[in-house]
Amino acid sequence: MSGSPAVVIRLMASAYAVAEKAGAIVRKVLHSGELGIVEKTGANDLQTLADRLAQQSICASLSRRFPKLTIIGEEELPSEEVQEDLIENGQSEEILQKTCPLEYRDLKEEELVVWVDPLDGTKEYTEASRCLHLRAVAQTPHKGLDTSQPHSTALWLLDNVTVLIGIAYGGRAIAGVINQPFYNYQLGVGAQLGRTMWGMLGLGTFGFQLQEVPGDRRIVTTTRSHSNKLVTDCVDAMEPHEVVRVGGAGNKIIQLIEGKASAYVFASPGCKKWDTCAPEAILQAVGGKLTDMHGNAYRYDANVKHMNSAGVLATLRNHEYYISRVPQAVLQALKSD
Ligand code: AMP
Ligand code: MG
Ligand code: MG
């Protein structure tokens, strides 16, 4: 390969490092115990200091290196100067060494749209924090958690939390990074926390081992904190053998690609483009599919509406089966754009 790496490879290399920095911010705020919770549209739509700082870090770091990018972040923040210690200048050397898929080699910065969810699973993040009284481990912000304490039953919610950076070109999700800041929390004090998964269409996926649910079992994953009758009726219509209710769109795609669930079914508006862009790119890169409840793809152009109004249905395999089971009432209630 001659010359410097393609723009999209350099962007992914930065996004990887930036997502790790954001993950560290998410851990640090949790350990401080001062979450600074703000209700956005209501009690089930929260923002914390971690959401704010992580988004500032991601957006400022990427736009400094790639000034012509369109970056769309979840949080509405005042446009103030970002503190220098939030800026990440690093790039993943491993990604810089990758060969760019031919079709993306000549993409320009200004043709790319980056969708940022600085903290996906905020509801679960706040619930875990409230239960845990984590101030005791504030001195070791990047080390493992004390899982021996009796109130640690809510710790599993920490794995629902992810940082999502998705890259779109021509309206399609083509690459994405998912950082899971509390991965390995079970290992207790002293463990190194966090992992970063990424993928690009035509290049592959990295940072996890692809697994499928064994046999023909239908394990449906869905929301645990944004449910309603339509959501549960739709899950039931899939005739699942098992239902896994967990938080976060990123986390639910991790359930799919690591063989813990066969379909992510959410028959409701609520999920936004920043929730699905990075996860969709990674899922597609391993042969999976993410659509609305009608089976139509979402678009990720800079000017699209943010809400995924017609719900989310994601699978690794057998997408058509799940689409065929969606009740008429859902199809009528949730119109495709
Ligand atoms: P969940 O599966 O409930 O964790 O939702 C996945 C993503 O969609 C999270 O980022 C949620 O914040 C978002 N989301 C889903 N439903 C709603 C809703 N009714 N209001 C606000 N955000 C929602
Ligand atoms: Mg989210
Ligand atoms: Mg978020």
Short mmCIF file of C-alpha atoms and ligand atoms in Angstrom, two decimals:
data_model
loop_
_atom_site.label_atom_id
_atom_site.label_comp_id
_atom_site.label_asym_id
_atom_site.label_seq_id
_atom_site.Cartn_x
_atom_site.Cartn_y
_atom_site.Cartn_z
CA MET A 1 0.00 0.00 0.00
CA SER A 2 1.35 3.42 -0.87
CA GLY A 3 0.73 6.84 0.69
CA SER A 4 -1.25 7.57 3.80
CA PRO A 5 -4.26 5.42 4.79
CA ALA A 6 -7.67 6.25 3.33
CA VAL A 7 -9.78 8.85 5.15
CA VAL A 8 -12.31 6.30 6.40
CA ILE A 9 -9.51 4.12 7.84
CA ARG A 10 -7.95 7.12 9.57
CA LEU A 11 -11.37 8.10 10.88
CA MET A 12 -11.97 4.59 12.26
CA ALA A 13 -8.52 4.58 13.85
CA SER A 14 -9.40 7.84 15.61
CA ALA A 15 -12.94 6.73 16.48
CA TYR A 16 -11.49 3.65 18.18
CA ALA A 17 -9.18 5.70 20.41
CA VAL A 18 -11.86 8.32 21.04
CA ALA A 19 -14.41 5.64 22.06
CA GLU A 20 -11.89 4.25 24.56
CA LYS A 21 -11.36 7.70 26.03
CA ALA A 22 -15.14 8.16 26.28
CA GLY A 23 -15.40 4.78 28.01
CA ALA A 24 -12.82 5.93 30.56
CA ILE A 25 -14.86 9.10 31.17
CA VAL A 26 -18.01 7.00 31.71
CA ARG A 27 -16.16 4.88 34.32
CA LYS A 28 -14.69 7.92 36.04
CA VAL A 29 -18.03 9.68 36.48
CA LEU A 30 -19.59 6.50 37.89
CA HIS A 31 -16.78 6.13 40.38
CA SER A 32 -17.09 9.77 41.43
CA GLY A 33 -20.70 9.08 42.46
CA GLU A 34 -21.70 12.55 41.20
CA LEU A 35 -23.80 11.72 38.17
CA GLY A 36 -25.42 15.12 37.59
CA ILE A 37 -28.65 13.60 36.27
CA VAL A 38 -30.94 15.76 34.10
CA GLU A 39 -34.34 14.63 32.78
CA LYS A 40 -34.67 15.39 29.06
CA THR A 41 -38.19 14.54 27.86
CA GLY A 42 -39.05 12.75 31.14
CA ALA A 43 -37.94 10.32 33.83
CA ASN A 44 -37.21 7.63 31.24
CA ASP A 45 -35.04 9.90 29.11
CA LEU A 46 -32.03 10.92 31.17
CA GLN A 47 -28.72 12.65 30.66
CA THR A 48 -25.78 12.49 33.09
CA LEU A 49 -22.46 14.27 33.39
CA ALA A 50 -20.95 11.21 31.70
CA ASP A 51 -23.20 11.64 28.63
CA ARG A 52 -22.21 15.31 28.43
CA LEU A 53 -18.46 14.89 28.92
CA ALA A 54 -18.20 11.81 26.70
CA GLN A 55 -20.01 13.57 23.86
CA GLN A 56 -17.85 16.68 24.20
CA SER A 57 -14.77 14.48 24.13
CA ILE A 58 -15.86 12.46 21.09
CA CYS A 59 -17.16 15.35 18.99
CA ALA A 60 -14.36 17.79 19.74
CA SER A 61 -11.63 15.17 19.21
CA LEU A 62 -13.03 13.99 15.87
CA SER A 63 -13.86 17.43 14.51
CA ARG A 64 -10.40 18.73 15.38
CA ARG A 65 -8.75 16.06 13.24
CA PHE A 66 -11.53 15.87 10.61
CA PRO A 67 -12.96 19.40 10.39
CA LYS A 68 -15.16 18.70 7.34
CA LEU A 69 -17.03 15.77 8.87
CA THR A 70 -20.71 16.02 9.76
CA ILE A 71 -20.98 14.80 13.37
CA ILE A 72 -24.38 14.32 14.98
CA GLY A 73 -24.41 13.61 18.71
CA GLU A 74 -27.35 12.67 20.91
CA GLU A 75 -26.96 15.38 23.51
CA GLU A 76 -27.87 19.02 22.96
CA LEU A 77 -25.01 20.89 24.59
CA PRO A 78 -24.07 24.58 24.75
CA SER A 79 -21.34 25.30 22.22
CA GLU A 80 -18.62 26.14 24.69
CA GLU A 81 -14.89 25.53 24.52
CA VAL A 82 -14.11 21.90 25.34
CA GLN A 83 -11.53 21.32 28.07
CA GLU A 84 -8.20 20.25 26.63
CA ASP A 85 -8.01 17.15 28.83
CA LEU A 86 -11.12 15.79 27.07
CA ILE A 87 -9.37 15.76 23.69
CA GLU A 88 -8.06 12.42 22.41
CA ASN A 89 -5.40 12.65 19.72
CA GLY A 90 -4.54 8.98 19.52
CA GLN A 91 -5.31 6.56 16.71
CA SER A 92 -5.39 2.77 16.71
CA GLU A 93 -2.18 1.62 15.01
CA GLU A 94 -3.82 -1.71 14.26
CA ILE A 95 -6.61 -0.05 12.29
CA LEU A 96 -4.19 2.22 10.43
CA GLN A 97 -2.51 -0.95 9.10
CA LYS A 98 -5.76 -2.30 7.59
CA THR A 99 -6.38 -2.26 3.85
CA CYS A 100 -9.36 -0.10 3.00
CA PRO A 101 -12.13 -1.82 1.01
CA LEU A 102 -11.87 -0.63 -2.59
CA GLU A 103 -15.29 1.03 -2.64
CA TYR A 104 -14.39 3.30 0.29
CA ARG A 105 -10.83 4.17 -0.70
CA ASP A 106 -11.61 7.55 -2.24
CA LEU A 107 -14.29 8.73 0.20
CA LYS A 108 -13.86 12.30 1.36
CA GLU A 109 -14.31 13.66 4.86
CA GLU A 110 -17.24 15.81 3.75
CA GLU A 111 -19.10 12.77 2.40
CA LEU A 112 -19.17 11.02 5.78
CA VAL A 113 -21.69 11.40 8.60
CA VAL A 114 -20.77 10.30 12.12
CA TRP A 115 -23.56 9.39 14.55
CA VAL A 116 -22.55 9.56 18.21
CA ASP A 117 -24.28 8.07 21.24
CA PRO A 118 -21.81 9.00 23.97
CA LEU A 119 -23.51 6.73 26.49
CA ASP A 120 -26.14 4.22 25.42
CA GLY A 121 -28.07 2.72 28.34
CA THR A 122 -28.12 5.83 30.51
CA LYS A 123 -31.15 4.57 32.43
CA GLU A 124 -29.29 1.41 33.42
CA TYR A 125 -26.15 3.43 34.21
CA THR A 126 -28.05 5.55 36.72
CA GLU A 127 -29.81 2.54 38.26
CA ALA A 128 -26.55 0.69 38.74
CA SER A 129 -24.95 3.76 40.26
CA ARG A 130 -27.78 4.35 42.70
CA CYS A 131 -27.62 0.78 43.97
CA LEU A 132 -23.90 0.52 44.21
CA HIS A 133 -22.58 3.36 46.39
CA LEU A 134 -19.43 3.22 44.37
CA ARG A 135 -17.68 6.10 46.06
CA ALA A 136 -15.65 3.56 47.97
CA VAL A 137 -13.70 2.67 44.84
CA ALA A 138 -13.24 6.23 43.60
CA GLN A 139 -9.51 5.96 44.14
CA THR A 140 -9.14 3.30 41.45
CA PRO A 141 -11.19 4.64 38.53
CA HIS A 142 -9.74 2.38 35.83
CA LYS A 143 -9.54 -0.77 37.94
CA GLY A 144 -12.10 -3.43 38.69
CA LEU A 145 -15.12 -3.11 40.93
CA ASP A 146 -15.68 -4.63 44.34
CA THR A 147 -18.23 -7.27 43.35
CA SER A 148 -18.13 -8.94 46.77
CA GLN A 149 -20.49 -6.41 48.29
CA PRO A 150 -24.08 -7.51 49.00
CA HIS A 151 -25.67 -4.67 47.00
CA SER A 152 -23.79 -5.67 43.86
CA THR A 153 -26.80 -7.47 42.32
CA ALA A 154 -27.41 -4.45 40.06
CA LEU A 155 -23.89 -4.67 38.69
CA TRP A 156 -25.03 -6.61 35.64
CA LEU A 157 -26.68 -3.41 34.42
CA LEU A 158 -23.23 -1.94 33.88
CA ASP A 159 -22.74 -4.26 30.92
CA ASN A 160 -25.80 -2.62 29.30
CA VAL A 161 -23.77 0.58 28.93
CA THR A 162 -21.91 1.29 25.68
CA VAL A 163 -20.35 4.17 23.75
CA LEU A 164 -21.43 4.16 20.09
CA ILE A 165 -19.71 5.85 17.14
CA GLY A 166 -21.20 5.01 13.74
CA ILE A 167 -20.01 6.11 10.31
CA ALA A 168 -22.43 6.53 7.42
CA TYR A 169 -21.81 7.08 3.73
CA GLY A 170 -24.49 7.51 1.07
CA GLY A 171 -27.15 7.12 3.76
CA ARG A 172 -25.88 3.69 4.85
CA ALA A 173 -24.13 2.64 8.03
CA ILE A 174 -20.73 1.43 6.81
CA ALA A 175 -18.58 1.24 9.94
CA GLY A 176 -18.92 1.43 13.68
CA VAL A 177 -17.21 1.26 17.05
CA ILE A 178 -18.80 -0.01 20.27
CA ASN A 179 -16.95 0.49 23.54
CA GLN A 180 -18.29 -1.40 26.55
CA PRO A 181 -16.72 0.47 29.48
CA PHE A 182 -17.49 -2.02 32.26
CA TYR A 183 -16.71 -5.25 30.44
CA ASN A 184 -15.06 -7.67 32.89
CA TYR A 185 -16.65 -6.08 35.94
CA GLN A 186 -17.22 -9.60 37.27
CA LEU A 187 -13.49 -10.07 37.80
CA GLY A 188 -13.59 -7.68 40.75
CA VAL A 189 -11.04 -5.23 42.12
CA GLY A 190 -7.82 -5.04 40.12
CA ALA A 191 -9.30 -6.21 36.80
CA GLN A 192 -8.80 -4.05 33.73
CA LEU A 193 -12.24 -2.91 32.64
CA GLY A 194 -13.64 -2.29 29.17
CA ARG A 195 -13.40 -3.54 25.62
CA THR A 196 -13.79 -2.07 22.14
CA MET A 197 -15.47 -3.83 19.24
CA TRP A 198 -15.49 -2.47 15.72
CA GLY A 199 -16.30 -3.36 12.16
CA MET A 200 -16.48 -2.07 8.61
CA LEU A 201 -18.40 -3.45 5.66
CA GLY A 202 -16.03 -5.26 3.32
CA LEU A 203 -13.25 -5.31 5.91
CA GLY A 204 -14.55 -7.40 8.80
CA THR A 205 -15.18 -7.21 12.53
CA PHE A 206 -12.75 -7.12 15.41
CA GLY A 207 -12.73 -7.25 19.22
CA PHE A 208 -15.23 -10.06 19.69
CA GLN A 209 -15.84 -13.69 18.71
CA LEU A 210 -18.92 -14.13 16.50
CA GLN A 211 -21.29 -16.72 17.99
CA GLU A 212 -24.81 -17.84 17.14
CA VAL A 213 -27.60 -19.06 19.38
CA PRO A 214 -27.37 -22.86 19.18
CA GLY A 215 -30.05 -24.81 17.30
CA ASP A 216 -33.34 -23.18 16.32
CA ARG A 217 -34.02 -21.51 19.63
CA ARG A 218 -35.71 -18.12 19.30
CA ILE A 219 -34.28 -15.91 22.01
CA VAL A 220 -35.71 -12.41 21.70
CA THR A 221 -33.99 -9.46 23.33
CA THR A 222 -35.94 -6.28 23.97
CA THR A 223 -36.09 -3.18 26.14
CA ARG A 224 -36.27 -3.41 29.94
CA SER A 225 -37.16 0.23 30.60
CA HIS A 226 -39.14 1.53 27.58
CA SER A 227 -41.83 -1.10 27.21
CA ASN A 228 -45.53 -0.79 26.37
CA LYS A 229 -48.31 -3.10 25.21
CA LEU A 230 -47.33 -2.93 21.54
CA VAL A 231 -43.73 -3.81 22.45
CA THR A 232 -44.72 -6.86 24.52
CA ASP A 233 -47.43 -8.01 22.06
CA CYS A 234 -44.87 -7.94 19.27
CA VAL A 235 -42.33 -9.91 21.31
CA ASP A 236 -45.00 -12.52 22.12
CA ALA A 237 -45.95 -12.77 18.42
CA MET A 238 -42.42 -14.01 17.67
CA GLU A 239 -43.23 -17.11 19.77
CA PRO A 240 -39.92 -16.87 21.59
CA HIS A 241 -38.48 -19.71 23.63
CA GLU A 242 -36.94 -17.07 25.86
CA VAL A 243 -37.05 -13.27 26.28
CA VAL A 244 -33.99 -11.31 27.40
CA ARG A 245 -34.85 -7.82 28.69
CA VAL A 246 -31.74 -5.69 28.78
CA GLY A 247 -30.91 -2.01 28.33
CA GLY A 248 -29.18 -0.26 25.47
CA ALA A 249 -29.34 -0.66 21.69
CA GLY A 250 -25.60 -1.32 21.49
CA ASN A 251 -25.82 -3.97 24.17
CA LYS A 252 -28.68 -5.72 22.41
CA ILE A 253 -26.63 -6.00 19.22
CA ILE A 254 -23.80 -7.45 21.33
CA GLN A 255 -26.34 -10.07 22.54
CA LEU A 256 -26.97 -10.98 18.88
CA ILE A 257 -23.37 -11.26 17.74
CA GLU A 258 -22.23 -13.14 20.81
CA GLY A 259 -24.90 -15.84 20.58
CA LYS A 260 -27.06 -14.72 23.52
CA ALA A 261 -30.09 -13.68 21.45
CA SER A 262 -31.47 -14.40 17.98
CA ALA A 263 -33.53 -11.23 17.46
CA TYR A 264 -33.76 -7.69 18.85
CA VAL A 265 -37.41 -6.66 18.70
CA PHE A 266 -38.56 -3.16 19.66
CA ALA A 267 -41.97 -2.23 18.25
CA SER A 268 -41.99 1.39 19.35
CA PRO A 269 -40.52 4.75 18.46
CA GLY A 270 -37.79 5.83 20.92
CA CYS A 271 -34.58 4.51 19.41
CA LYS A 272 -32.68 7.12 17.39
CA LYS A 273 -30.15 7.05 14.55
CA TRP A 274 -27.22 7.36 16.97
CA ASP A 275 -28.47 4.22 18.75
CA THR A 276 -28.50 2.11 15.60
CA CYS A 277 -25.78 3.41 13.24
CA ALA A 278 -22.68 1.79 14.81
CA PRO A 279 -24.50 -1.40 15.88
CA GLU A 280 -26.07 -1.79 12.43
CA ALA A 281 -22.71 -1.47 10.68
CA ILE A 282 -21.13 -4.15 12.90
CA LEU A 283 -24.15 -6.44 12.60
CA GLN A 284 -24.17 -6.09 8.82
CA ALA A 285 -20.45 -6.76 8.65
CA VAL A 286 -21.14 -10.24 10.12
CA GLY A 287 -24.07 -10.86 7.75
CA GLY A 288 -26.91 -9.64 9.98
CA LYS A 289 -29.65 -7.14 9.31
CA LEU A 290 -31.35 -4.19 11.06
CA THR A 291 -34.62 -2.76 9.77
CA ASP A 292 -37.84 -1.17 10.96
CA MET A 293 -40.81 -3.41 11.78
CA HIS A 294 -41.83 -3.47 8.10
CA GLY A 295 -38.43 -4.76 7.01
CA ASN A 296 -37.35 -1.41 5.54
CA ALA A 297 -33.81 -0.12 6.08
CA TYR A 298 -33.16 3.12 7.93
CA ARG A 299 -31.07 5.82 6.29
CA TYR A 300 -28.32 7.77 8.01
CA ASP A 301 -27.90 10.86 5.80
CA ALA A 302 -27.10 14.10 7.64
CA ASN A 303 -30.61 15.47 7.13
CA VAL A 304 -32.71 12.46 8.20
CA LYS A 305 -35.14 12.58 11.08
CA HIS A 306 -33.40 11.32 14.22
CA MET A 307 -36.17 9.05 15.51
CA ASN A 308 -36.42 5.45 14.29
CA SER A 309 -40.21 5.86 14.31
CA ALA A 310 -41.11 2.46 12.88
CA GLY A 311 -39.26 0.45 15.54
CA VAL A 312 -36.19 -1.76 15.38
CA LEU A 313 -35.89 -5.37 14.30
CA ALA A 314 -32.37 -6.78 14.16
CA THR A 315 -31.20 -10.32 13.55
CA LEU A 316 -28.11 -12.27 12.69
CA ARG A 317 -30.14 -14.80 10.63
CA ASN A 318 -33.78 -15.53 9.65
CA HIS A 319 -34.84 -11.88 9.44
CA GLU A 320 -37.77 -12.81 7.21
CA TYR A 321 -39.26 -15.11 9.86
CA TYR A 322 -39.38 -12.32 12.43
CA ILE A 323 -40.77 -9.81 9.91
CA SER A 324 -43.49 -12.30 8.97
CA ARG A 325 -44.58 -12.52 12.62
CA VAL A 326 -45.02 -8.77 13.23
CA PRO A 327 -48.69 -8.18 14.17
CA GLN A 328 -50.92 -6.01 11.94
CA ALA A 329 -51.54 -3.68 14.88
CA VAL A 330 -47.80 -2.91 15.00
CA LEU A 331 -47.60 -2.33 11.25
CA GLN A 332 -50.52 0.05 11.44
CA ALA A 333 -49.21 1.93 14.47
CA LEU A 334 -45.62 2.29 13.23
CA LYS A 335 -45.41 3.66 9.71
CA SER A 336 -42.15 3.55 7.75
CA ASP A 337 -40.74 6.98 6.84
P1 AMP B 1 -33.68 0.47 25.49
O1 AMP B 1 -33.75 -0.81 24.74
O2 AMP B 1 -34.93 0.80 26.23
O3 AMP B 1 -32.47 0.55 26.35
O4 AMP B 1 -33.55 1.61 24.39
C1 AMP B 1 -32.50 1.65 23.45
C2 AMP B 1 -32.14 3.08 23.15
O5 AMP B 1 -33.29 3.78 22.69
C3 AMP B 1 -31.65 3.86 24.36
O6 AMP B 1 -30.72 4.82 23.96
C4 AMP B 1 -32.88 4.55 24.86
O7 AMP B 1 -32.58 5.73 25.53
C5 AMP B 1 -33.63 4.84 23.55
N1 AMP B 1 -35.07 4.81 23.79
C6 AMP B 1 -35.92 3.79 23.56
N2 AMP B 1 -37.19 4.12 23.90
C7 AMP B 1 -37.13 5.38 24.36
C8 AMP B 1 -38.10 6.29 24.85
N3 AMP B 1 -39.39 5.97 24.95
N4 AMP B 1 -37.68 7.52 25.24
C9 AMP B 1 -36.38 7.87 25.14
N5 AMP B 1 -35.42 7.05 24.68
C10 AMP B 1 -35.78 5.82 24.29
MG MG B 2 -28.84 5.36 23.24
MG MG B 3 -27.19 8.00 24.96
#
